[in-house]
PDB file of C-alpha atoms in Angstrom:
ATOM      1  CA  MET C   1       0.000   0.000   0.000  1.00  0.00           C
ATOM      2  CA  ASN C   2       1.443   3.391  -0.932  1.00  0.00           C
ATOM      3  CA  VAL C   3       1.145   6.453   1.272  1.00  0.00           C
ATOM      4  CA  SER C   4      -1.715   7.972  -0.727  1.00  0.00           C
ATOM      5  CA  ASP C   5      -3.757   4.775  -0.420  1.00  0.00           C
ATOM      6  CA  ALA C   6      -3.079   4.614   3.326  1.00  0.00           C
ATOM      7  CA  VAL C   7      -4.208   8.227   3.773  1.00  0.00           C
ATOM      8  CA  ALA C   8      -7.323   7.699   1.660  1.00  0.00           C
ATOM      9  CA  SER C   9      -8.375   4.480   3.399  1.00  0.00           C
ATOM     10  CA  ARG C  10      -7.630   5.534   6.967  1.00  0.00           C
ATOM     11  CA  ARG C  11     -10.682   6.486   8.985  1.00  0.00           C
ATOM     12  CA  SER C  12     -11.763   6.250  12.614  1.00  0.00           C
ATOM     13  CA  ILE C  13     -13.126   2.728  12.981  1.00  0.00           C
ATOM     14  CA  ARG C  14     -15.801   2.141  15.603  1.00  0.00           C
ATOM     15  CA  GLN C  15     -16.534  -1.551  15.115  1.00  0.00           C
ATOM     16  CA  PHE C  16     -13.834  -4.206  15.009  1.00  0.00           C
ATOM     17  CA  LEU C  17     -13.752  -7.878  14.160  1.00  0.00           C
ATOM     18  CA  ASP C  18     -13.135 -10.475  16.858  1.00  0.00           C
ATOM     19  CA  ARG C  19      -9.640 -11.203  15.603  1.00  0.00           C
ATOM     20  CA  PRO C  20      -6.365 -10.836  17.530  1.00  0.00           C
ATOM     21  CA  VAL C  21      -3.430  -8.740  16.362  1.00  0.00           C
ATOM     22  CA  ASP C  22       0.024 -10.274  16.258  1.00  0.00           C
ATOM     23  CA  GLN C  23       2.458  -8.490  18.575  1.00  0.00           C
ATOM     24  CA  ALA C  24       5.169  -8.819  15.922  1.00  0.00           C
ATOM     25  CA  VAL C  25       3.057  -6.733  13.533  1.00  0.00           C
ATOM     26  CA  LEU C  26       2.567  -4.015  16.155  1.00  0.00           C
ATOM     27  CA  ARG C  27       6.258  -4.002  16.952  1.00  0.00           C
ATOM     28  CA  ARG C  28       7.065  -3.614  13.248  1.00  0.00           C
ATOM     29  CA  VAL C  29       4.674  -0.659  12.973  1.00  0.00           C
ATOM     30  CA  LEU C  30       6.017   1.075  16.072  1.00  0.00           C
ATOM     31  CA  GLU C  31       9.648   0.554  15.114  1.00  0.00           C
ATOM     32  CA  LYS C  32       9.000   2.182  11.729  1.00  0.00           C
ATOM     33  CA  ALA C  33       7.049   5.003  13.391  1.00  0.00           C
ATOM     34  CA  GLN C  34      10.149   5.937  15.388  1.00  0.00           C
ATOM     35  CA  ASN C  35      11.225   7.742  12.212  1.00  0.00           C
ATOM     36  CA  ALA C  36       8.458  10.336  12.752  1.00  0.00           C
ATOM     37  CA  PRO C  37       9.765  13.918  13.001  1.00  0.00           C
ATOM     38  CA  SER C  38      10.062  15.856  16.237  1.00  0.00           C
ATOM     39  CA  GLY C  39      11.564  19.211  17.135  1.00  0.00           C
ATOM     40  CA  GLY C  40      15.180  18.773  18.196  1.00  0.00           C
ATOM     41  CA  ASN C  41      14.641  15.000  17.916  1.00  0.00           C
ATOM     42  CA  THR C  42      13.031  15.092  21.374  1.00  0.00           C
ATOM     43  CA  GLN C  43      10.679  12.183  20.517  1.00  0.00           C
ATOM     44  CA  PRO C  44       8.221  13.119  23.320  1.00  0.00           C
ATOM     45  CA  TRP C  45       5.838  10.200  22.725  1.00  0.00           C
ATOM     46  CA  ASN C  46       5.444   7.318  25.164  1.00  0.00           C
ATOM     47  CA  ALA C  47       2.924   4.502  24.948  1.00  0.00           C
ATOM     48  CA  VAL C  48       1.653   1.370  26.660  1.00  0.00           C
ATOM     49  CA  MET C  49       0.099  -1.363  24.525  1.00  0.00           C
ATOM     50  CA  ILE C  50      -2.539  -3.445  26.299  1.00  0.00           C
ATOM     51  CA  THR C  51      -4.633  -6.421  25.291  1.00  0.00           C
ATOM     52  CA  GLY C  52      -6.251  -9.430  26.952  1.00  0.00           C
ATOM     53  CA  GLU C  53      -6.690  -9.302  30.732  1.00  0.00           C
ATOM     54  CA  PRO C  54      -5.363  -5.754  31.329  1.00  0.00           C
ATOM     55  CA  LEU C  55      -7.657  -4.367  28.633  1.00  0.00           C
ATOM     56  CA  ASP C  56     -10.626  -6.304  30.005  1.00  0.00           C
ATOM     57  CA  ARG C  57      -9.854  -4.987  33.489  1.00  0.00           C
ATOM     58  CA  LEU C  58      -9.720  -1.380  32.273  1.00  0.00           C
ATOM     59  CA  LYS C  59     -12.995  -1.714  30.381  1.00  0.00           C
ATOM     60  CA  ALA C  60     -14.709  -3.264  33.411  1.00  0.00           C
ATOM     61  CA  LEU C  61     -13.390  -0.561  35.748  1.00  0.00           C
ATOM     62  CA  VAL C  62     -14.624   2.264  33.529  1.00  0.00           C
ATOM     63  CA  ALA C  63     -17.985   0.523  33.007  1.00  0.00           C
ATOM     64  CA  ASP C  64     -18.406   0.454  36.795  1.00  0.00           C
ATOM     65  CA  THR C  65     -17.434   4.131  36.993  1.00  0.00           C
ATOM     66  CA  ILE C  66     -19.670   5.551  34.248  1.00  0.00           C
ATOM     67  CA  PRO C  67     -22.922   5.335  36.299  1.00  0.00           C
ATOM     68  CA  GLN C  68     -21.351   7.706  38.847  1.00  0.00           C
ATOM     69  CA  GLY C  69     -21.697  10.490  36.277  1.00  0.00           C
ATOM     70  CA  SER C  70     -19.629  13.656  36.079  1.00  0.00           C
ATOM     71  CA  LYS C  71     -18.395  13.361  39.670  1.00  0.00           C
ATOM     72  CA  ALA C  72     -16.193  10.497  38.496  1.00  0.00           C
ATOM     73  CA  TYR C  73     -14.659  12.535  35.675  1.00  0.00           C
ATOM     74  CA  SER C  74     -11.110  13.749  36.060  1.00  0.00           C
ATOM     75  CA  ALA C  75     -10.041  14.790  32.584  1.00  0.00           C
ATOM     76  CA  GLU C  76      -6.350  15.508  32.070  1.00  0.00           C
ATOM     77  CA  TYR C  77      -7.144  18.432  29.753  1.00  0.00           C
ATOM     78  CA  PRO C  78     -10.082  19.997  27.826  1.00  0.00           C
ATOM     79  CA  VAL C  79     -10.573  17.815  24.767  1.00  0.00           C
ATOM     80  CA  TYR C  80     -12.249  20.692  22.872  1.00  0.00           C
ATOM     81  CA  PRO C  81     -11.825  24.428  23.477  1.00  0.00           C
ATOM     82  CA  ALA C  82     -14.842  26.177  24.967  1.00  0.00           C
ATOM     83  CA  GLU C  83     -14.533  28.801  22.221  1.00  0.00           C
ATOM     84  CA  LEU C  84     -14.984  26.288  19.367  1.00  0.00           C
ATOM     85  CA  GLU C  85     -17.160  27.999  16.738  1.00  0.00           C
ATOM     86  CA  GLY C  86     -17.775  28.514  13.042  1.00  0.00           C
ATOM     87  CA  ARG C  87     -16.687  25.799  10.648  1.00  0.00           C
ATOM     88  CA  TYR C  88     -14.762  24.028  13.413  1.00  0.00           C
ATOM     89  CA  ALA C  89     -17.845  23.594  15.571  1.00  0.00           C
ATOM     90  CA  ALA C  90     -19.999  22.774  12.543  1.00  0.00           C
ATOM     91  CA  SER C  91     -17.613  20.022  11.469  1.00  0.00           C
ATOM     92  CA  ARG C  92     -17.565  18.487  14.934  1.00  0.00           C
ATOM     93  CA  PHE C  93     -21.370  18.559  15.179  1.00  0.00           C
ATOM     94  CA  GLY C  94     -21.808  17.244  11.638  1.00  0.00           C
ATOM     95  CA  VAL C  95     -19.646  14.155  12.055  1.00  0.00           C
ATOM     96  CA  GLY C  96     -21.505  13.203  15.237  1.00  0.00           C
ATOM     97  CA  GLU C  97     -24.879  13.510  13.550  1.00  0.00           C
ATOM     98  CA  ALA C  98     -23.667  11.503  10.552  1.00  0.00           C
ATOM     99  CA  MET C  99     -22.441   8.754  12.849  1.00  0.00           C
ATOM    100  CA  TYR C 100     -25.754   8.456  14.691  1.00  0.00           C
ATOM    101  CA  ALA C 101     -27.665   8.655  11.412  1.00  0.00           C
ATOM    102  CA  SER C 102     -25.690   5.695  10.074  1.00  0.00           C
ATOM    103  CA  LEU C 103     -27.015   3.701  13.039  1.00  0.00           C
ATOM    104  CA  GLY C 104     -30.564   4.990  12.691  1.00  0.00           C
ATOM    105  CA  ILE C 105     -30.446   6.685  16.108  1.00  0.00           C
ATOM    106  CA  PRO C 106     -32.532   9.902  16.123  1.00  0.00           C
ATOM    107  CA  ARG C 107     -31.404  12.971  18.037  1.00  0.00           C
ATOM    108  CA  GLU C 108     -34.154  12.576  20.634  1.00  0.00           C
ATOM    109  CA  ASP C 109     -33.109   9.007  21.532  1.00  0.00           C
ATOM    110  CA  LYS C 110     -30.691   9.986  24.273  1.00  0.00           C
ATOM    111  CA  ALA C 111     -30.454   6.466  25.702  1.00  0.00           C
ATOM    112  CA  GLN C 112     -29.195   4.897  22.468  1.00  0.00           C
ATOM    113  CA  ARG C 113     -26.825   7.772  21.861  1.00  0.00           C
ATOM    114  CA  LEU C 114     -25.395   7.364  25.346  1.00  0.00           C
ATOM    115  CA  GLY C 115     -25.057   3.643  24.726  1.00  0.00           C
ATOM    116  CA  MET C 116     -23.057   4.347  21.589  1.00  0.00           C
ATOM    117  CA  PHE C 117     -20.876   6.858  23.426  1.00  0.00           C
ATOM    118  CA  ARG C 118     -20.098   4.263  26.084  1.00  0.00           C
ATOM    119  CA  LYS C 119     -18.628   2.022  23.389  1.00  0.00           C
ATOM    120  CA  ASN C 120     -15.683   4.441  23.405  1.00  0.00           C
ATOM    121  CA  PHE C 121     -14.731   2.925  26.726  1.00  0.00           C
ATOM    122  CA  ARG C 122     -14.801  -0.600  25.366  1.00  0.00           C
ATOM    123  CA  ALA C 123     -12.341   0.620  22.711  1.00  0.00           C
ATOM    124  CA  PHE C 124     -15.115  -0.320  20.261  1.00  0.00           C
ATOM    125  CA  ASP C 125     -14.219  -3.962  21.067  1.00  0.00           C
ATOM    126  CA  ALA C 126     -10.814  -3.632  19.415  1.00  0.00           C
ATOM    127  CA  PRO C 127      -8.360  -6.276  20.643  1.00  0.00           C
ATOM    128  CA  VAL C 128      -5.581  -3.760  21.373  1.00  0.00           C
ATOM    129  CA  LEU C 129      -5.565  -0.360  23.040  1.00  0.00           C
ATOM    130  CA  MET C 130      -2.548   1.939  22.896  1.00  0.00           C
ATOM    131  CA  LEU C 131      -2.316   4.436  25.772  1.00  0.00           C
ATOM    132  CA  VAL C 132      -0.264   7.534  24.930  1.00  0.00           C
ATOM    133  CA  HIS C 133       1.413   9.746  27.533  1.00  0.00           C
ATOM    134  CA  THR C 134       4.165  12.351  27.814  1.00  0.00           C
ATOM    135  CA  PRO C 135       5.921  14.364  30.546  1.00  0.00           C
ATOM    136  CA  ARG C 136       3.718  17.138  31.913  1.00  0.00           C
ATOM    137  CA  TYR C 137       6.300  19.835  31.205  1.00  0.00           C
ATOM    138  CA  MET C 138       6.121  19.216  27.462  1.00  0.00           C
ATOM    139  CA  GLY C 139       4.701  22.178  25.573  1.00  0.00           C
ATOM    140  CA  LEU C 140       2.534  22.713  22.522  1.00  0.00           C
ATOM    141  CA  PRO C 141       5.374  22.013  20.057  1.00  0.00           C
ATOM    142  CA  GLN C 142       5.957  18.597  21.643  1.00  0.00           C
ATOM    143  CA  TRP C 143       2.228  17.808  21.550  1.00  0.00           C
ATOM    144  CA  SER C 144       2.410  18.609  17.844  1.00  0.00           C
ATOM    145  CA  ASP C 145       5.291  16.140  17.579  1.00  0.00           C
ATOM    146  CA  ILE C 146       3.142  13.475  19.259  1.00  0.00           C
ATOM    147  CA  GLY C 147       0.437  14.171  16.685  1.00  0.00           C
ATOM    148  CA  MET C 148       2.884  13.597  13.839  1.00  0.00           C
ATOM    149  CA  TRP C 149       3.992  10.340  15.445  1.00  0.00           C
ATOM    150  CA  LEU C 150       0.397   9.226  15.927  1.00  0.00           C
ATOM    151  CA  GLN C 151      -0.474   9.881  12.293  1.00  0.00           C
ATOM    152  CA  THR C 152       2.608   7.922  11.268  1.00  0.00           C
ATOM    153  CA  VAL C 153       1.458   5.006  13.432  1.00  0.00           C
ATOM    154  CA  LEU C 154      -2.079   5.130  12.009  1.00  0.00           C
ATOM    155  CA  LEU C 155      -0.849   5.085   8.415  1.00  0.00           C
ATOM    156  CA  LEU C 156       1.583   2.252   9.069  1.00  0.00           C
ATOM    157  CA  LEU C 157      -1.272   0.280  10.628  1.00  0.00           C
ATOM    158  CA  ARG C 158      -3.175   0.701   7.363  1.00  0.00           C
ATOM    159  CA  GLU C 159      -0.142  -0.574   5.459  1.00  0.00           C
ATOM    160  CA  GLU C 160      -0.499  -3.758   7.520  1.00  0.00           C
ATOM    161  CA  GLY C 161      -4.235  -3.934   6.750  1.00  0.00           C
ATOM    162  CA  LEU C 162      -5.135  -2.879  10.293  1.00  0.00           C
ATOM    163  CA  ASP C 163      -7.517  -0.152  11.429  1.00  0.00           C
ATOM    164  CA  SER C 164      -7.611   2.225  14.354  1.00  0.00           C
ATOM    165  CA  CYS C 165      -9.485   4.934  16.200  1.00  0.00           C
ATOM    166  CA  ALA C 166      -7.652   7.645  18.100  1.00  0.00           C
ATOM    167  CA  GLN C 167      -9.681   8.280  21.268  1.00  0.00           C
ATOM    168  CA  GLU C 168      -9.116  11.386  23.348  1.00  0.00           C
ATOM    169  CA  ALA C 169     -12.280  10.358  25.229  1.00  0.00           C
ATOM    170  CA  TRP C 170     -10.161   8.096  27.427  1.00  0.00           C
ATOM    171  CA  ALA C 171      -8.605  11.196  29.017  1.00  0.00           C
ATOM    172  CA  VAL C 172     -11.878  11.690  30.933  1.00  0.00           C
ATOM    173  CA  TYR C 173     -11.138   8.505  32.870  1.00  0.00           C
ATOM    174  CA  GLN C 174      -7.416   8.985  33.299  1.00  0.00           C
ATOM    175  CA  LYS C 175      -7.651   7.979  36.983  1.00  0.00           C
ATOM    176  CA  GLN C 176      -9.046   4.604  36.005  1.00  0.00           C
ATOM    177  CA  VAL C 177      -6.370   4.223  33.307  1.00  0.00           C
ATOM    178  CA  ARG C 178      -3.734   4.866  35.962  1.00  0.00           C
ATOM    179  CA  GLU C 179      -5.277   2.244  38.247  1.00  0.00           C
ATOM    180  CA  VAL C 180      -4.699  -0.400  35.595  1.00  0.00           C
ATOM    181  CA  VAL C 181      -1.514   0.853  33.929  1.00  0.00           C
ATOM    182  CA  ALA C 182       1.437   2.282  35.823  1.00  0.00           C
ATOM    183  CA  LEU C 183       1.903   5.640  34.118  1.00  0.00           C
ATOM    184  CA  PRO C 184       4.507   7.960  35.676  1.00  0.00           C
ATOM    185  CA  ASP C 185       2.957  10.526  38.022  1.00  0.00           C
ATOM    186  CA  ASP C 186       4.807  13.310  36.235  1.00  0.00           C
ATOM    187  CA  HIS C 187       3.337  12.307  32.866  1.00  0.00           C
ATOM    188  CA  ILE C 188       0.072  13.514  31.387  1.00  0.00           C
ATOM    189  CA  PHE C 189      -2.146  10.898  29.788  1.00  0.00           C
ATOM    190  CA  PHE C 190      -3.089  12.026  26.281  1.00  0.00           C
ATOM    191  CA  CYS C 191      -5.274   9.471  24.502  1.00  0.00           C
ATOM    192  CA  GLY C 192      -6.076   5.890  23.695  1.00  0.00           C
ATOM    193  CA  VAL C 193      -5.878   4.341  20.242  1.00  0.00           C
ATOM    194  CA  ALA C 194      -8.099   1.346  19.484  1.00  0.00           C
ATOM    195  CA  ILE C 195      -6.288  -1.021  17.113  1.00  0.00           C
ATOM    196  CA  GLY C 196      -7.528  -4.085  15.284  1.00  0.00           C
ATOM    197  CA  TRP C 197      -9.143  -5.442  12.147  1.00  0.00           C
ATOM    198  CA  GLY C 198     -11.999  -3.124  11.246  1.00  0.00           C
ATOM    199  CA  ASP C 199     -15.399  -4.431  10.258  1.00  0.00           C
ATOM    200  CA  ARG C 200     -15.491  -2.428   7.056  1.00  0.00           C
ATOM    201  CA  ASP C 201     -19.007  -3.670   6.230  1.00  0.00           C
ATOM    202  CA  ALA C 202     -20.481  -2.135   9.403  1.00  0.00           C
ATOM    203  CA  ALA C 203     -22.627   0.950   8.792  1.00  0.00           C
ATOM    204  CA  ILE C 204     -20.808   2.926  11.465  1.00  0.00           C
ATOM    205  CA  ASN C 205     -17.569   2.463   9.542  1.00  0.00           C
ATOM    206  CA  GLY C 206     -18.935   3.756   6.266  1.00  0.00           C
ATOM    207  CA  PHE C 207     -20.727   7.055   6.848  1.00  0.00           C
ATOM    208  CA  PRO C 208     -19.293  10.082   5.002  1.00  0.00           C
ATOM    209  CA  VAL C 209     -16.803  12.297   6.805  1.00  0.00           C
ATOM    210  CA  PRO C 210     -16.518  15.389   4.593  1.00  0.00           C
ATOM    211  CA  ARG C 211     -13.385  17.508   4.575  1.00  0.00           C
ATOM    212  CA  GLU C 212     -13.081  21.236   4.039  1.00  0.00           C
ATOM    213  CA  SER C 213     -12.159  22.321   0.540  1.00  0.00           C
ATOM    214  CA  LEU C 214      -8.501  23.198   0.148  1.00  0.00           C
ATOM    215  CA  ASP C 215      -9.306  26.823  -0.637  1.00  0.00           C
ATOM    216  CA  ASN C 216     -11.017  27.174   2.756  1.00  0.00           C
ATOM    217  CA  VAL C 217      -7.907  26.187   4.670  1.00  0.00           C
ATOM    218  CA  VAL C 218      -4.933  27.163   2.489  1.00  0.00           C
ATOM    219  CA  ARG C 219      -3.878  30.537   1.067  1.00  0.00           C
ATOM    220  CA  TRP C 220      -1.463  30.798  -1.827  1.00  0.00           C
ATOM    221  CA  GLU C 221       0.928  33.751  -2.113  1.00  0.00           C
ATOM    222  CA  GLY C 222       3.743  34.324  -4.560  1.00  0.00           C
ATOM    223  CA  PHE C 223       2.731  31.516  -6.925  1.00  0.00           C
TER     224      PHE C 223
END
């Protein structure tokens, strides 16, 4: 698979097949991803890969915590800025509505929508969950570096025929993540990444995710 095909076929997968992922394949992906760029070669990314019993334990712990509501939340950071507006807010709202529409869940059916949201914390039944963290003193440039590394990982997963879903939602339950996985106290937990073999025939994995036109996001000067 060339890079263009990997970019075109990558999407956030929210339903996975019941099929394990070979550790050797994941190691191959992550070793290649170490070539991702970072300012000053700082390589600020750190990750824990979990599957099997540890993943089951994390999912069970969060499932027990969810009924406690917002009092159980302890997000590491705001996932979205409070000031989100314009095309940014419209895009976020639109993709959520398209996802629920693909499942036939109307806006007024809060129970089914909540049920779908809770699937985030089962990693959409993916067999592997990658937990990404970095030292708390890292700044915005290093977070950008982590983003470049993550995209590299996601594209290399596609090269292997695998799928993924980057999940900042896990940051809401960072305390529960830390109960299961020994993350350093001086590190901030960034996100989870569900990894596995996507069920590409599932409706939730096929709804359109439109992108802004190039002219809306790029200016050309001096050409």
